[in-house]
Amino acid sequence: MQRSFVLAGLLLTLCTRPISAACIMEANDDLVASGAFVTDQTSGLVWQRCAVGMEWAANESRCIGEPEGLDLNAAHDAAANAAGGWRVPTGAELETLLFDTCEGPKIDSTAFPNISSSDFGDGANFWTSTEAMPGMFYYFEFMHGYVDMHSPGFTLSALLVRDQ
């Protein structure tokens, strides 16, 4: 009996212990920042560096202001009002920004500074336009690196994307 507790404890320790070798320590070379935009050289997507509601401050090389908490319809409206082909990204598109850093946000914080400003108390959650099931849409949480779903009336942040 004691042997099974020791084995269970060992397995639990191995399963919950972080493996630092899997951590990404440097910026994503595929992402090229230019002012308020980031271009992904692999996918050809162009991203706004700041969450909707924030603005790029070139003299400070960061986003300033407050991100807006938007329901999904308001996020789509913000994209339409931005003109120039901006849209709420699909889940597959937003997933290209997610990576496993050792500490801090699970997104390239050089390319997307101040992402933690969108942490309204439960992580930095960003909408996708991908339906997970009827009436529920995926979102990505960039502080801890997980994906979940919400109804479209819930308020989250939005990063906008367009094709190059």
Coordinates of C-alpha atoms in Angstrom, one line a residue:
M1 CA 0.0 0.0 0.0
Q2 CA 2.8 2.4 0.9
R3 CA 4.5 1.6 -2.3
S4 CA 1.5 2.8 -4.4
F5 CA 1.4 6.1 -2.5
V6 CA 5.1 6.6 -3.3
L7 CA 4.6 5.8 -6.9
A8 CA 1.5 8.0 -7.1
G9 CA 3.5 10.9 -5.5
L10 CA 6.4 10.4 -7.9
L11 CA 4.1 10.5 -10.9
L12 CA 2.3 13.6 -9.6
T13 CA 5.6 15.3 -9.1
L14 CA 6.8 14.4 -12.7
C15 CA 3.5 15.5 -14.2
T16 CA 3.2 18.9 -12.5
R17 CA 6.9 19.9 -12.6
P18 CA 7.6 22.4 -15.3
I19 CA 10.1 21.3 -17.9
S20 CA 12.3 24.3 -18.7
A21 CA 13.7 22.7 -21.9
A22 CA 10.4 23.3 -23.6
C23 CA 10.5 27.0 -22.9
I24 CA 11.1 29.5 -25.7
M25 CA 13.5 32.1 -24.5
E26 CA 13.7 34.5 -27.4
A27 CA 11.5 36.5 -29.7
N28 CA 9.8 34.8 -32.7
D29 CA 12.0 35.6 -35.8
D30 CA 9.0 35.2 -38.1
L31 CA 7.4 38.3 -36.6
V32 CA 8.7 41.6 -38.0
A33 CA 7.5 44.7 -36.2
S34 CA 7.2 48.0 -37.9
G35 CA 5.6 50.8 -36.0
A36 CA 2.0 49.9 -34.9
F37 CA 2.0 46.6 -36.9
V38 CA 3.6 43.2 -36.9
T39 CA 3.9 41.1 -40.0
D40 CA 4.2 37.3 -39.7
Q41 CA 6.7 36.4 -42.5
T42 CA 5.4 32.8 -42.5
S43 CA 1.7 33.3 -42.7
G44 CA 1.7 36.7 -44.4
L45 CA -0.7 38.1 -41.7
V46 CA -0.4 41.6 -40.5
W47 CA -1.3 42.2 -36.8
Q48 CA -2.1 45.4 -34.9
R49 CA 0.4 45.4 -32.0
C50 CA -2.1 46.9 -29.6
A51 CA -5.4 45.6 -28.3
V52 CA -8.5 47.5 -29.5
G53 CA -8.8 50.6 -27.4
M54 CA -5.0 51.1 -27.1
E55 CA -2.7 53.1 -29.4
W56 CA 0.9 52.6 -30.5
A57 CA 3.2 55.2 -29.0
A58 CA 6.2 55.2 -31.3
N59 CA 8.3 57.4 -29.0
E60 CA 7.9 54.9 -26.2
S61 CA 7.8 51.7 -28.3
R62 CA 4.7 50.4 -26.5
C63 CA 1.0 50.5 -26.5
I64 CA -0.7 53.1 -24.3
G65 CA -4.2 53.7 -23.1
E66 CA -6.7 51.1 -21.9
P67 CA -7.8 48.0 -23.8
E68 CA -11.6 47.8 -24.4
G69 CA -13.6 45.0 -23.1
L70 CA -15.7 44.0 -26.1
D71 CA -18.4 41.5 -26.8
L72 CA -17.8 39.6 -30.0
N73 CA -20.1 41.8 -32.1
A74 CA -18.4 44.9 -30.8
A75 CA -15.0 43.4 -31.7
H76 CA -16.3 42.8 -35.3
D77 CA -17.6 46.3 -35.4
A78 CA -14.2 47.7 -34.2
A79 CA -12.5 45.8 -37.0
A80 CA -15.0 47.1 -39.6
N81 CA -14.5 50.7 -38.3
A82 CA -10.7 50.3 -38.5
A83 CA -11.1 49.9 -42.3
G84 CA -8.3 48.5 -44.4
G85 CA -9.4 44.9 -44.2
W86 CA -9.0 44.4 -40.5
R87 CA -10.9 41.6 -38.9
V88 CA -11.2 39.5 -35.7
P89 CA -8.7 36.6 -36.2
T90 CA -9.7 33.0 -36.6
G91 CA -8.6 30.5 -33.9
A92 CA -6.0 29.1 -36.2
E93 CA -4.6 32.6 -36.9
L94 CA -4.5 33.7 -33.2
E95 CA -2.9 30.3 -32.3
T96 CA 0.2 31.3 -34.4
L97 CA 0.9 34.0 -31.8
L98 CA 0.8 31.6 -28.9
F99 CA 4.1 30.2 -27.6
D100 CA 5.5 28.7 -24.5
T101 CA 7.7 31.2 -22.8
C102 CA 9.3 30.3 -19.5
E103 CA 7.9 33.2 -17.6
G104 CA 5.4 36.0 -18.4
P105 CA 2.9 36.2 -21.3
K106 CA 2.6 33.4 -23.7
I107 CA 3.0 35.7 -26.7
D108 CA 6.0 37.5 -28.1
S109 CA 6.0 40.5 -25.8
T110 CA 8.5 42.4 -27.9
A111 CA 6.1 42.2 -30.9
F112 CA 3.1 42.7 -28.7
P113 CA 4.1 44.8 -25.7
N114 CA 1.6 45.6 -22.9
I115 CA -0.5 42.5 -23.6
S116 CA -0.9 42.1 -19.8
S117 CA -3.0 45.4 -19.9
S118 CA -5.8 43.2 -21.1
D119 CA -5.7 41.1 -17.9
F120 CA -9.0 42.2 -16.3
G121 CA -8.5 39.9 -13.4
D122 CA -8.8 36.5 -15.2
G123 CA -6.0 36.6 -17.7
A124 CA -5.4 38.4 -21.0
N125 CA -8.3 37.0 -23.0
F126 CA -8.6 37.7 -26.8
W127 CA -11.5 36.8 -29.1
T128 CA -11.4 34.7 -32.2
S129 CA -14.1 34.5 -34.8
T130 CA -14.1 30.7 -34.7
E131 CA -17.2 29.1 -33.4
A132 CA -16.4 26.3 -30.9
M133 CA -20.0 25.0 -30.8
P134 CA -23.3 26.7 -31.5
G135 CA -23.4 30.0 -29.6
M136 CA -19.8 29.7 -28.2
F137 CA -16.6 31.1 -29.7
Y138 CA -13.0 30.3 -28.9
Y139 CA -10.7 32.8 -27.1
F140 CA -7.0 32.7 -26.2
E141 CA -5.7 33.6 -22.8
F142 CA -2.1 34.9 -23.3
M143 CA -0.9 35.2 -19.7
H144 CA -1.0 31.5 -19.1
G145 CA -1.4 30.1 -22.6
Y146 CA -4.7 28.3 -22.8
V147 CA -7.7 28.3 -25.1
D148 CA -11.3 28.3 -23.9
M149 CA -14.7 29.4 -25.2
H150 CA -17.4 32.0 -24.3
S151 CA -20.7 33.1 -25.5
P152 CA -20.5 36.1 -27.9
G153 CA -22.0 38.5 -25.3
F154 CA -19.1 38.1 -22.9
T155 CA -16.5 41.0 -22.9
L156 CA -12.9 40.2 -23.8
S157 CA -10.1 42.0 -25.6
A158 CA -9.4 41.9 -29.4
L159 CA -6.3 42.0 -31.5
L160 CA -7.1 42.7 -35.1
V161 CA -5.5 41.0 -38.2
R162 CA -5.5 41.4 -41.9
D163 CA -3.9 39.7 -44.9
Q164 CA -0.8 41.3 -46.2

